[in-house]
Amino acid sequence: MSAPSASDVSAKPAVSVLGLGMMGTALAAAFLEAGHPVTVWNRTAAKTGPLVAQGATPAATPADAIAASELVVLCLMINDNVREVLDTAPELLKGRTVANLTNGTPAQSRELAAWAAVHGVRYLDGGIMAVPQMIAGPHAYVFYSGDKEAFAEHEETFRVLGGARYVGEDAGFASLYDFALLIGMYGMNIGVLHSLALARSAGIPAKDIAGPVQEWVTAMAGSLPTWADELDSGEHVTNVSSIAVNQAALPNLLNTLAGQGVSTEFFQPLTALLDEAMAAGHSADSQSRLAVMLSSNG
Ligand code: FVH
């Protein structure tokens, strides 16, 4: 890739990227590719090398990187690292926009937003829904939350990375959306890993069961919009699949797993939850009722 020409560079806002792990490197490379002047900093300075070869300016310290751009993007391992880095130059950050794309909890994001407010910093939190190789591609996107004006001002720049989905002024919301998706993914992962284990226990090759399981899980994901409507309306009665029918079938599922020598540990809590729903009089309701029971404001 060739470095952008001076005329290209002048047209695009400068971006500083702090943290050049796998993800930070992909972010910085995407900004460079799109013609933004990019300044990079990383704790281990050697990692700046490939980006500098592509046209980035290396910064010796976080303060030097912050001073170079109005938009400061951080992608470090954890939010404690972010706070340590920001604490090195609070006075320089005043009036700038920090977009923190580090993975963390909603509470951590809100703490960082409160810190930013005290120091006159415009704070955005981000949840990246992509792996590094997807950045700038058609399927990558990032949830953003926090300072609305700062998002609007930098939205075009953020779109270099993929989709830019602003989800609210509460700085914790990007993380909440991120984890809502990740929790769905991990739930699916653990379910289908049990599918593979069950097949394996019976000597069925994984490749024979993988296709049907994928088809089934994909079809079942189609229930989500209906469950969402039920939750938002508070009307859970279903003509599709009731709590009662699922509660009656679950022992068969547990006995099948146990009979094949496959762990039942992950599904026992589901049995307990369905039993609880029955005891509370929700037998005719759809499984969306379980989301009400799982949440503290149920
Ligand atoms: N990689 C992925 O697929 C996921 C996709 C979704 C978002 N995550 C989150 O992105 C953050 C960074 O992840 P990463 O994949 O870039 O991680 P690493 O390659 O391990 O790089 C970590 C960077 O953090 C720097 N760092 C670590 N500790 C400190 C510290 N105490 N002070 C300053 N910087 C620190 C590290 O520096 P160095 O080890 O090279 O010196 C890297 O730059 C993460 O939140 C994911 O959950 C990625």
Short mmCIF file of C-alpha atoms and ligand atoms in Angstrom, two decimals:
data_model
loop_
_atom_site.label_atom_id
_atom_site.label_comp_id
_atom_site.label_asym_id
_atom_site.label_seq_id
_atom_site.Cartn_x
_atom_site.Cartn_y
_atom_site.Cartn_z
CA MET A 1 0.00 0.00 0.00
CA SER A 2 1.34 3.46 -0.84
CA ALA A 3 1.21 6.36 1.61
CA PRO A 4 -1.58 8.85 0.90
CA SER A 5 -0.56 11.97 -0.99
CA ALA A 6 -0.46 15.33 0.81
CA SER A 7 -3.72 16.42 -0.87
CA ASP A 8 -5.53 13.22 0.24
CA VAL A 9 -4.20 13.63 3.77
CA SER A 10 -5.40 17.21 4.12
CA ALA A 11 -8.98 16.11 3.30
CA LYS A 12 -9.32 13.59 6.14
CA PRO A 13 -9.25 14.20 9.90
CA ALA A 14 -6.24 12.97 11.83
CA VAL A 15 -6.63 9.94 14.09
CA SER A 16 -4.37 8.71 16.87
CA VAL A 17 -4.52 5.01 17.68
CA LEU A 18 -3.17 3.88 21.05
CA GLY A 19 -2.69 0.13 21.42
CA LEU A 20 -1.37 -1.87 18.50
CA GLY A 21 -2.30 -5.41 19.35
CA MET A 22 -4.06 -7.47 16.70
CA MET A 23 -7.15 -5.27 16.76
CA GLY A 24 -5.48 -1.86 17.20
CA THR A 25 -3.15 -2.63 14.29
CA ALA A 26 -6.14 -3.49 12.08
CA LEU A 27 -7.90 -0.26 13.10
CA ALA A 28 -4.86 1.91 12.40
CA ALA A 29 -4.23 0.18 9.06
CA ALA A 30 -7.84 0.82 8.02
CA PHE A 31 -7.59 4.53 8.85
CA LEU A 32 -4.32 4.74 6.90
CA GLU A 33 -5.80 2.89 3.95
CA ALA A 34 -8.69 5.37 3.91
CA GLY A 35 -6.27 8.29 3.74
CA HIS A 36 -6.37 9.59 7.33
CA PRO A 37 -3.18 10.93 8.87
CA VAL A 38 -2.56 8.37 11.62
CA THR A 39 -0.34 8.65 14.69
CA VAL A 40 0.30 5.42 16.57
CA TRP A 41 1.52 4.54 20.04
CA ASN A 42 2.05 1.16 21.64
CA ARG A 43 3.58 0.15 24.98
CA THR A 44 5.94 -2.16 23.09
CA ALA A 45 7.25 0.34 20.56
CA ALA A 46 8.47 -2.26 18.06
CA LYS A 47 4.86 -2.94 17.04
CA THR A 48 4.62 0.47 15.40
CA GLY A 49 7.10 -0.64 12.68
CA PRO A 50 4.74 -2.13 10.04
CA LEU A 51 2.27 0.77 10.39
CA VAL A 52 5.03 3.35 10.11
CA ALA A 53 6.11 1.59 6.92
CA GLN A 54 2.54 2.15 5.67
CA GLY A 55 2.67 5.88 6.46
CA ALA A 56 1.77 6.21 10.16
CA THR A 57 3.65 8.57 12.46
CA PRO A 58 5.07 6.87 15.58
CA ALA A 59 4.60 8.57 18.95
CA ALA A 60 7.10 8.00 21.73
CA THR A 61 4.53 8.51 24.50
CA PRO A 62 0.74 8.43 24.87
CA ALA A 63 0.88 12.22 25.35
CA ASP A 64 2.62 12.66 21.99
CA ALA A 65 -0.04 10.53 20.32
CA ILE A 66 -2.88 12.41 22.02
CA ALA A 67 -1.44 15.79 21.02
CA ALA A 68 -1.42 14.76 17.34
CA SER A 69 -5.20 14.33 16.77
CA GLU A 70 -8.57 15.54 17.95
CA LEU A 71 -9.82 11.91 17.70
CA VAL A 72 -8.00 9.50 20.01
CA VAL A 73 -8.87 5.81 19.57
CA LEU A 74 -7.80 3.35 22.26
CA CYS A 75 -7.77 -0.43 21.86
CA LEU A 76 -5.90 -1.95 24.78
CA MET A 77 -6.24 -5.25 26.60
CA ILE A 78 -8.48 -4.07 29.47
CA ASN A 79 -9.95 -0.81 30.74
CA ASP A 80 -7.44 -0.57 33.63
CA ASN A 81 -4.81 -0.10 30.90
CA VAL A 82 -6.97 2.61 29.31
CA ARG A 83 -7.29 4.50 32.57
CA GLU A 84 -3.51 4.27 33.15
CA VAL A 85 -2.82 5.65 29.68
CA LEU A 86 -5.39 8.45 29.91
CA ASP A 87 -4.10 9.41 33.35
CA THR A 88 -0.71 10.23 31.84
CA ALA A 89 -2.10 13.27 29.98
CA PRO A 90 -5.51 14.49 31.23
CA GLU A 91 -4.73 18.14 30.48
CA LEU A 92 -3.87 17.34 26.85
CA LEU A 93 -7.09 15.39 26.39
CA LYS A 94 -9.28 18.38 27.26
CA GLY A 95 -11.64 19.13 24.32
CA ARG A 96 -10.59 16.02 22.38
CA THR A 97 -12.69 12.95 21.64
CA VAL A 98 -11.68 9.62 23.14
CA ALA A 99 -13.17 6.55 21.44
CA ASN A 100 -12.39 3.63 23.70
CA LEU A 101 -12.80 0.37 21.77
CA THR A 102 -11.35 -1.79 24.53
CA ASN A 103 -13.55 -4.63 25.81
CA GLY A 104 -15.00 -3.91 29.25
CA THR A 105 -18.10 -3.86 31.41
CA PRO A 106 -20.83 -1.19 31.26
CA ALA A 107 -19.80 -0.07 34.76
CA GLN A 108 -16.20 0.45 33.63
CA SER A 109 -17.40 2.43 30.60
CA ARG A 110 -19.50 4.68 32.82
CA GLU A 111 -16.56 5.21 35.18
CA LEU A 112 -14.36 6.22 32.25
CA ALA A 113 -17.12 8.54 30.98
CA ALA A 114 -17.32 10.14 34.44
CA TRP A 115 -13.53 10.58 34.46
CA ALA A 116 -13.72 12.13 31.00
CA ALA A 117 -16.48 14.54 32.07
CA VAL A 118 -14.34 15.76 34.98
CA HIS A 119 -11.45 16.42 32.57
CA GLY A 120 -13.48 18.04 29.78
CA VAL A 121 -12.96 15.09 27.44
CA ARG A 122 -15.64 13.94 24.96
CA TYR A 123 -16.02 10.22 25.63
CA LEU A 124 -17.33 7.46 23.39
CA ASP A 125 -17.26 3.80 24.24
CA GLY A 126 -17.24 1.15 21.55
CA GLY A 127 -17.97 -2.55 21.23
CA ILE A 128 -16.32 -4.07 18.17
CA MET A 129 -18.40 -6.80 16.52
CA ALA A 130 -15.61 -8.16 14.35
CA VAL A 131 -12.28 -9.92 14.45
CA PRO A 132 -9.26 -7.97 13.17
CA GLN A 133 -9.40 -9.54 9.70
CA MET A 134 -12.97 -8.27 9.24
CA ILE A 135 -12.18 -4.61 9.98
CA ALA A 136 -13.15 -2.31 7.08
CA GLY A 137 -15.00 -5.22 5.47
CA PRO A 138 -18.73 -5.47 4.76
CA HIS A 139 -19.63 -7.50 7.89
CA ALA A 140 -17.73 -5.52 10.52
CA TYR A 141 -19.45 -3.00 12.73
CA VAL A 142 -18.96 -1.22 16.03
CA PHE A 143 -21.54 -0.22 18.65
CA TYR A 144 -20.86 3.27 20.01
CA SER A 145 -22.37 5.00 23.04
CA GLY A 146 -21.66 8.17 24.98
CA ASP A 147 -21.20 11.71 23.68
CA LYS A 148 -23.75 12.09 20.88
CA GLU A 149 -22.22 15.18 19.30
CA ALA A 150 -18.77 13.64 19.25
CA PHE A 151 -20.20 10.57 17.51
CA ALA A 152 -21.98 12.69 14.89
CA GLU A 153 -18.80 14.66 14.29
CA HIS A 154 -16.64 11.57 13.80
CA GLU A 155 -19.17 9.16 12.32
CA GLU A 156 -17.69 9.36 8.84
CA THR A 157 -14.25 8.51 10.21
CA PHE A 158 -15.68 5.61 12.26
CA ARG A 159 -17.35 4.25 9.11
CA VAL A 160 -13.87 3.48 7.77
CA LEU A 161 -13.82 0.54 10.23
CA GLY A 162 -17.20 -0.85 9.11
CA GLY A 163 -20.72 -0.03 10.25
CA ALA A 164 -21.04 2.54 13.04
CA ARG A 165 -24.11 1.93 15.23
CA TYR A 166 -24.78 4.57 17.88
CA VAL A 167 -26.88 3.06 20.69
CA GLY A 168 -27.32 5.86 23.21
CA GLU A 169 -25.86 8.53 25.45
CA ASP A 170 -25.34 6.14 28.37
CA ALA A 171 -21.66 5.27 27.86
CA GLY A 172 -22.32 1.75 29.16
CA PHE A 173 -24.72 0.87 26.34
CA ALA A 174 -22.14 -0.10 23.70
CA SER A 175 -20.78 -2.66 26.15
CA LEU A 176 -24.31 -3.85 27.00
CA TYR A 177 -25.14 -4.37 23.32
CA ASP A 178 -21.78 -6.06 22.77
CA PHE A 179 -22.38 -8.51 25.63
CA ALA A 180 -26.00 -9.12 24.64
CA LEU A 181 -24.63 -10.43 21.33
CA LEU A 182 -21.71 -12.30 22.90
CA ILE A 183 -23.98 -13.97 25.47
CA GLY A 184 -26.22 -15.18 22.65
CA MET A 185 -23.12 -16.51 20.89
CA TYR A 186 -21.73 -18.31 23.95
CA GLY A 187 -25.13 -19.82 24.72
CA MET A 188 -25.29 -21.14 21.17
CA ASN A 189 -21.67 -22.33 21.32
CA ILE A 190 -22.18 -24.34 24.48
CA GLY A 191 -25.41 -25.80 23.11
CA VAL A 192 -23.92 -26.97 19.82
CA LEU A 193 -20.80 -28.28 21.58
CA HIS A 194 -23.17 -30.56 23.54
CA SER A 195 -24.75 -31.58 20.22
CA LEU A 196 -21.34 -32.62 18.93
CA ALA A 197 -20.50 -34.39 22.22
CA LEU A 198 -23.77 -36.33 22.13
CA ALA A 199 -23.19 -37.45 18.55
CA ARG A 200 -19.59 -38.35 19.36
CA SER A 201 -20.71 -40.45 22.33
CA ALA A 202 -22.74 -42.57 19.88
CA GLY A 203 -19.94 -42.81 17.30
CA ILE A 204 -21.67 -40.42 14.86
CA PRO A 205 -19.04 -38.41 12.94
CA ALA A 206 -19.21 -34.69 13.76
CA LYS A 207 -19.56 -33.85 10.07
CA ASP A 208 -22.80 -35.86 9.91
CA ILE A 209 -24.49 -33.93 12.70
CA ALA A 210 -22.96 -30.47 12.14
CA GLY A 211 -25.13 -29.62 9.12
CA PRO A 212 -28.49 -30.55 10.68
CA VAL A 213 -27.58 -28.77 13.93
CA GLN A 214 -26.58 -25.61 12.04
CA GLU A 215 -29.82 -25.69 10.04
CA TRP A 216 -31.91 -26.18 13.19
CA VAL A 217 -30.20 -23.49 15.27
CA THR A 218 -30.48 -21.03 12.38
CA ALA A 219 -34.21 -21.76 12.00
CA MET A 220 -34.78 -21.46 15.75
CA ALA A 221 -33.07 -18.06 15.85
CA GLY A 222 -36.13 -16.93 13.88
CA SER A 223 -38.09 -16.98 17.19
CA LEU A 224 -36.23 -13.92 18.43
CA PRO A 225 -38.44 -11.17 16.91
CA THR A 226 -41.56 -12.90 18.29
CA TRP A 227 -39.98 -13.22 21.74
CA ALA A 228 -38.96 -9.56 21.58
CA ASP A 229 -42.56 -8.54 20.80
CA GLU A 230 -43.82 -10.69 23.67
CA LEU A 231 -41.33 -9.14 26.09
CA ASP A 232 -42.06 -5.57 25.01
CA SER A 233 -45.83 -6.08 25.17
CA GLY A 234 -45.84 -8.22 28.33
CA GLU A 235 -48.08 -10.73 26.48
CA HIS A 236 -46.39 -14.14 26.65
CA VAL A 237 -49.17 -16.57 25.73
CA THR A 238 -48.07 -18.71 22.77
CA ASN A 239 -49.48 -21.13 20.22
CA VAL A 240 -45.97 -22.24 19.23
CA SER A 241 -44.19 -23.89 22.16
CA SER A 242 -45.23 -23.48 25.80
CA ILE A 243 -43.26 -23.58 29.03
CA ALA A 244 -45.28 -26.71 29.92
CA VAL A 245 -44.26 -28.67 26.83
CA ASN A 246 -40.60 -27.71 27.23
CA GLN A 247 -40.60 -28.52 30.94
CA ALA A 248 -42.08 -31.95 30.18
CA ALA A 249 -39.45 -32.68 27.50
CA LEU A 250 -36.38 -31.48 29.40
CA PRO A 251 -36.02 -34.65 31.54
CA ASN A 252 -35.80 -36.67 28.31
CA LEU A 253 -33.00 -34.41 27.13
CA LEU A 254 -31.13 -34.77 30.45
CA ASN A 255 -31.64 -38.54 30.52
CA THR A 256 -30.39 -38.86 26.93
CA LEU A 257 -27.24 -36.91 27.75
CA ALA A 258 -26.67 -38.86 30.96
CA GLY A 259 -27.41 -42.18 29.22
CA GLN A 260 -24.70 -41.42 26.67
CA GLY A 261 -22.22 -40.34 29.35
CA VAL A 262 -22.39 -36.67 28.34
CA SER A 263 -22.40 -33.98 31.04
CA THR A 264 -25.81 -32.61 32.07
CA GLU A 265 -24.27 -29.80 34.12
CA PHE A 266 -25.13 -26.95 31.74
CA PHE A 267 -28.76 -28.00 31.25
CA GLN A 268 -29.72 -28.63 34.88
CA PRO A 269 -30.24 -24.90 35.60
CA LEU A 270 -32.60 -24.70 32.59
CA THR A 271 -34.66 -27.51 34.11
CA ALA A 272 -34.79 -25.65 37.41
CA LEU A 273 -35.88 -22.44 35.65
CA LEU A 274 -38.66 -24.22 33.76
CA ASP A 275 -39.82 -25.88 37.02
CA GLU A 276 -39.88 -22.44 38.65
CA ALA A 277 -41.91 -21.00 35.75
CA MET A 278 -44.45 -23.83 36.06
CA ALA A 279 -44.71 -23.31 39.83
CA ALA A 280 -45.34 -19.59 39.23
CA GLY A 281 -48.29 -20.37 36.94
CA HIS A 282 -46.64 -19.64 33.59
CA SER A 283 -47.31 -23.05 31.99
CA ALA A 284 -49.09 -21.59 28.92
CA ASP A 285 -46.49 -18.92 28.28
CA SER A 286 -43.79 -18.92 25.66
CA GLN A 287 -40.11 -19.20 26.59
CA SER A 288 -39.87 -15.39 26.43
CA ARG A 289 -41.30 -15.54 29.99
CA LEU A 290 -37.93 -16.95 31.10
CA ALA A 291 -36.22 -13.66 30.15
CA VAL A 292 -38.54 -11.85 32.55
CA MET A 293 -37.65 -14.32 35.29
CA LEU A 294 -33.92 -14.05 34.58
CA SER A 295 -33.79 -10.27 34.84
CA SER A 296 -33.65 -8.55 38.22
CA ASN A 297 -36.41 -6.11 37.21
CA GLY A 298 -38.69 -9.03 36.26
N1 FVH B 1 -9.01 -9.66 18.64
C1 FVH B 1 -10.33 -9.81 18.58
O1 FVH B 1 -10.85 -10.56 17.78
C2 FVH B 1 -11.28 -9.05 19.51
C3 FVH B 1 -12.50 -8.54 18.78
C4 FVH B 1 -13.43 -7.70 19.63
C5 FVH B 1 -12.67 -6.66 20.43
N2 FVH B 1 -11.54 -7.25 21.12
C6 FVH B 1 -10.96 -6.40 22.16
O2 FVH B 1 -10.00 -5.49 21.63
C7 FVH B 1 -9.00 -5.22 22.62
C8 FVH B 1 -7.60 -5.50 22.05
O3 FVH B 1 -7.59 -6.84 21.58
P1 FVH B 1 -6.39 -7.38 20.71
O4 FVH B 1 -6.89 -8.57 19.97
O5 FVH B 1 -5.78 -6.28 19.94
O6 FVH B 1 -5.39 -7.88 21.86
P2 FVH B 1 -3.81 -8.02 21.84
O7 FVH B 1 -3.34 -8.37 20.47
O8 FVH B 1 -3.47 -8.97 22.93
O9 FVH B 1 -3.27 -6.57 22.20
C9 FVH B 1 -3.41 -6.01 23.47
C10 FVH B 1 -2.94 -4.57 23.44
O10 FVH B 1 -3.05 -4.02 24.76
C11 FVH B 1 -1.74 -3.48 25.11
N3 FVH B 1 -1.56 -3.52 26.55
C12 FVH B 1 -1.70 -4.59 27.36
N4 FVH B 1 -1.43 -4.21 28.63
C13 FVH B 1 -1.11 -2.91 28.60
C14 FVH B 1 -0.73 -1.95 29.59
N5 FVH B 1 -0.63 -2.29 30.89
N6 FVH B 1 -0.48 -0.68 29.21
C15 FVH B 1 -0.56 -0.32 27.90
N7 FVH B 1 -0.90 -1.18 26.90
C16 FVH B 1 -1.18 -2.45 27.27
C17 FVH B 1 -0.76 -4.36 24.38
O11 FVH B 1 0.50 -3.70 24.35
P3 FVH B 1 1.84 -4.56 24.13
O12 FVH B 1 1.66 -5.87 24.91
O13 FVH B 1 1.96 -4.80 22.67
O14 FVH B 1 2.90 -3.72 24.70
C18 FVH B 1 -1.46 -4.46 23.01
O15 FVH B 1 -1.27 -3.27 22.29
C19 FVH B 1 -9.32 -6.12 23.82
O16 FVH B 1 -10.03 -5.38 24.78
C20 FVH B 1 -10.20 -7.20 23.19
O17 FVH B 1 -11.08 -7.82 24.13
C21 FVH B 1 -10.59 -7.91 20.22
#
